């Protein structure tokens, strides 16, 4: 979602006449787009800002002005603290109000030496004010829903991105068509809780994600569809059926489980048990036997015992994820779990994370190795690290490197997989 927001900010700035600087020292305007999901992200922002302050001072000695802005969830959470901890910042705006950047920049130009902080939760949708999104390649993100009403007890998102809102069907289809006309072959629909999407159609009727996927599937020239991130309790049968019926829907789903222990899931305020989750997985595998699943996990949530952790490991075994993200629980001020009394010791969290990741990474490696010898359609996105190499993605989101010229970029090619490591595959274009 942050990558998508950054892209939209870039379009705002381009429309104002800004051009991308090749070096940070040459930039008149520097904007940090931030995430507040775990503690490290906020600390990283302040250390990055410290680095930029030096550049701002050096530029000032050369008579050059530098405007520094911060956007995103850290602003929503830290608010005025940003101006206190980093007084050289010129503006800070939350993830729902960055469409106001043009007027903020005008105010700064007129008033000088002010710090504009905008942490509003506006009644209007930012999507009604943003300039039209631009296609930036074969693969595009498209935000269809924002915010979350789930209030998992560890999570800051409902407080920073606000309550759930869904964009209207017509707006999404128009944006998707524009992206496809610009050369997009794959659209990844985004939302914090994407599968609870409930936008209105042209007649004011509420429609769900399954309806939207069916509609998007009809767009000629669009080859691939994905959606992320889904909440297990919102995986209804209609949506599961899309994985059977829609050939454009990729056989890969990110479906965060967080923990395998029902006690911990309850303490997390997740509206599903491990049994219900397995039931959804079974239905998905029945709908499309080739589907690969990925997940997010949190270890060391308050009250997590060795038995609870073992329940997570059992679930990893049962589902056999092809990919997953895993994190140590991080206390977020203002969330209920931050003040739970039974916090888990750091070294226990560390140990559990290592055990879990060991298992997850070996499953990922196994899956990648099993792909060797197969032919997979790959959407090539960019130049590889080495000359003459290009980089793309398989239907399972695996990164793939092949020898090939730039004429293959933004195209889908059949590739024979020749080797598979933990993080990427190698292959030969057929
Ligand atoms: N601590 C650790 N991980 C968290 N996540 C969300 N909040 C926290 C937290 N306080 C993880 C969840 C979520 C992913 C985006 O980040 O696993 O699915
Ligand atoms: Fe956070 Fe996701 Fe839970 Fe919403 S569903 S509160 S975004 S973890």
XYZ file of C-alpha atoms in Angstrom, residues 154-325:
172
model
C -1.746 -5.719 18.389
C -2.367 -3.539 15.333
C -2.046 0.207 14.841
C -3.650 0.293 11.376
C -7.268 1.079 12.403
C -5.911 4.096 14.314
C -3.669 5.388 11.528
C -5.540 4.500 8.318
C -8.939 4.904 9.933
C -12.137 2.934 9.476
C -12.841 0.878 6.407
C -13.898 2.626 3.202
C -14.429 1.084 -0.244
C -14.063 2.874 -3.558
C -17.028 2.720 -5.980
C -16.983 -0.087 -8.579
C -17.113 2.309 -11.551
C -14.063 4.289 -10.355
C -12.038 1.120 -9.962
C -13.000 -0.249 -13.360
C -12.183 3.090 -15.021
C -8.772 3.171 -13.297
C -8.104 -0.466 -14.271
C -8.977 0.239 -17.921
C -6.649 3.248 -17.987
C -3.842 1.134 -16.534
C -4.419 -1.594 -19.132
C -4.504 0.958 -21.954
C -1.131 2.184 -20.680
C 0.340 -1.326 -20.895
C -0.512 -2.958 -17.571
C -0.929 -6.736 -17.848
C -1.315 -7.489 -14.147
C -3.344 -5.651 -11.519
C -2.890 -6.272 -7.833
C -5.923 -4.961 -5.945
C -4.941 -3.470 -2.629
C -6.596 -2.913 0.705
C -5.739 -3.417 4.371
C -8.701 -5.760 4.464
C -9.235 -6.163 0.748
C -11.716 -9.034 0.845
C -14.183 -7.104 2.985
C -14.529 -4.746 -0.011
C -18.102 -3.492 -0.342
C -18.170 -0.638 -2.852
C -21.232 0.742 -4.576
C -22.003 0.090 -8.237
C -23.493 2.714 -10.617
C -26.974 2.023 -9.202
C -25.894 2.511 -5.605
C -25.998 -1.236 -4.918
C -23.292 -2.618 -2.641
C -21.031 -5.134 -4.379
C -18.378 -7.465 -2.989
C -14.874 -8.398 -4.085
C -16.076 -11.469 -6.006
C -18.319 -9.218 -8.117
C -15.466 -6.783 -8.730
C -13.043 -9.568 -9.731
C -15.578 -10.930 -12.209
C -16.023 -7.464 -13.731
C -12.283 -6.797 -13.933
C -11.730 -10.196 -15.529
C -13.759 -9.003 -18.511
C -11.236 -6.279 -19.377
C -9.529 -7.225 -22.649
C -5.780 -7.041 -22.446
C -5.686 -7.594 -18.694
C -3.927 -10.916 -18.162
C -3.469 -11.305 -14.423
C -5.345 -10.376 -11.272
C -4.320 -10.557 -7.619
C -5.674 -9.103 -4.378
C -4.019 -8.478 -1.064
C -4.304 -8.538 1.988
C -7.206 -10.777 2.949
C -8.783 -11.393 6.331
C -9.622 -15.113 6.824
C -13.133 -14.570 8.228
C -14.056 -12.566 5.107
C -13.142 -15.363 2.634
C -16.730 -16.093 1.554
C -17.732 -18.907 -0.810
C -18.364 -16.540 -3.714
C -14.810 -15.247 -3.457
C -13.392 -18.757 -3.121
C -15.300 -19.724 -6.295
C -13.404 -16.987 -8.181
C -10.270 -19.093 -7.684
C -12.000 -21.829 -9.689
C -13.838 -19.750 -12.262
C -11.524 -16.871 -13.155
C -8.520 -17.967 -15.166
C -6.935 -14.512 -14.796
C -6.863 -14.809 -11.002
C -3.376 -16.012 -10.063
C -3.108 -19.266 -8.048
C -1.554 -17.528 -5.067
C -3.165 -16.028 -1.972
C -1.736 -14.118 0.962
C -3.957 -15.135 3.877
C -2.435 -14.098 7.217
C -2.988 -16.544 10.060
C -0.864 -14.671 12.685
C -0.933 -17.549 15.194
C -1.962 -21.203 15.224
C -3.187 -21.092 18.830
C -6.904 -20.484 19.342
C -6.202 -18.906 22.718
C -3.821 -16.397 21.145
C -6.113 -15.762 18.160
C -8.846 -14.867 20.647
C -6.517 -12.576 22.605
C -5.579 -10.983 19.267
C -9.312 -10.399 18.606
C -9.085 -12.341 15.346
C -12.538 -13.518 14.295
C -11.421 -17.020 13.343
C -10.026 -20.176 14.911
C -7.275 -22.353 13.472
C -9.943 -24.934 12.553
C -11.989 -22.384 10.617
C -8.824 -21.240 8.851
C -8.029 -24.830 7.794
C -11.561 -25.171 6.512
C -11.070 -22.101 4.272
C -7.737 -23.486 3.049
C -9.397 -26.761 2.143
C -12.128 -24.963 0.200
C -9.505 -22.899 -1.633
C -7.526 -26.011 -2.525
C -10.718 -27.656 -3.775
C -11.467 -24.597 -5.890
C -7.965 -24.588 -7.337
C -5.683 -27.508 -6.437
C -2.664 -25.533 -7.712
C -3.140 -22.661 -5.254
C -0.134 -21.613 -3.154
C -0.662 -19.856 0.162
C 1.371 -17.344 2.081
C 0.850 -15.844 5.513
C 1.969 -13.368 8.155
C 2.909 -14.629 11.620
C 3.501 -12.844 14.901
C 5.541 -14.679 17.545
C 5.699 -13.667 21.196
C 2.272 -12.067 21.424
C 1.524 -11.420 25.145
C 0.685 -14.698 26.900
C 2.102 -16.956 24.154
C 3.420 -20.152 25.771
C 5.591 -22.882 24.251
C 2.395 -24.854 23.581
C 0.815 -21.898 21.767
C 3.940 -21.540 19.662
C 3.871 -25.275 18.873
C 0.291 -24.804 17.637
C 1.629 -22.212 15.173
C 4.297 -24.645 13.975
C 1.600 -27.324 13.550
C -0.438 -25.014 11.359
C 2.607 -24.209 9.222
C 3.026 -27.943 8.704
C -0.648 -28.510 7.873
C -1.014 -25.636 5.400
C 2.490 -26.021 3.946
C 2.939 -22.352 2.992
C 5.005 -21.590 -0.067
C 6.034 -18.210 1.341
C 5.476 -16.196 4.546
C 6.416 -13.120 6.544
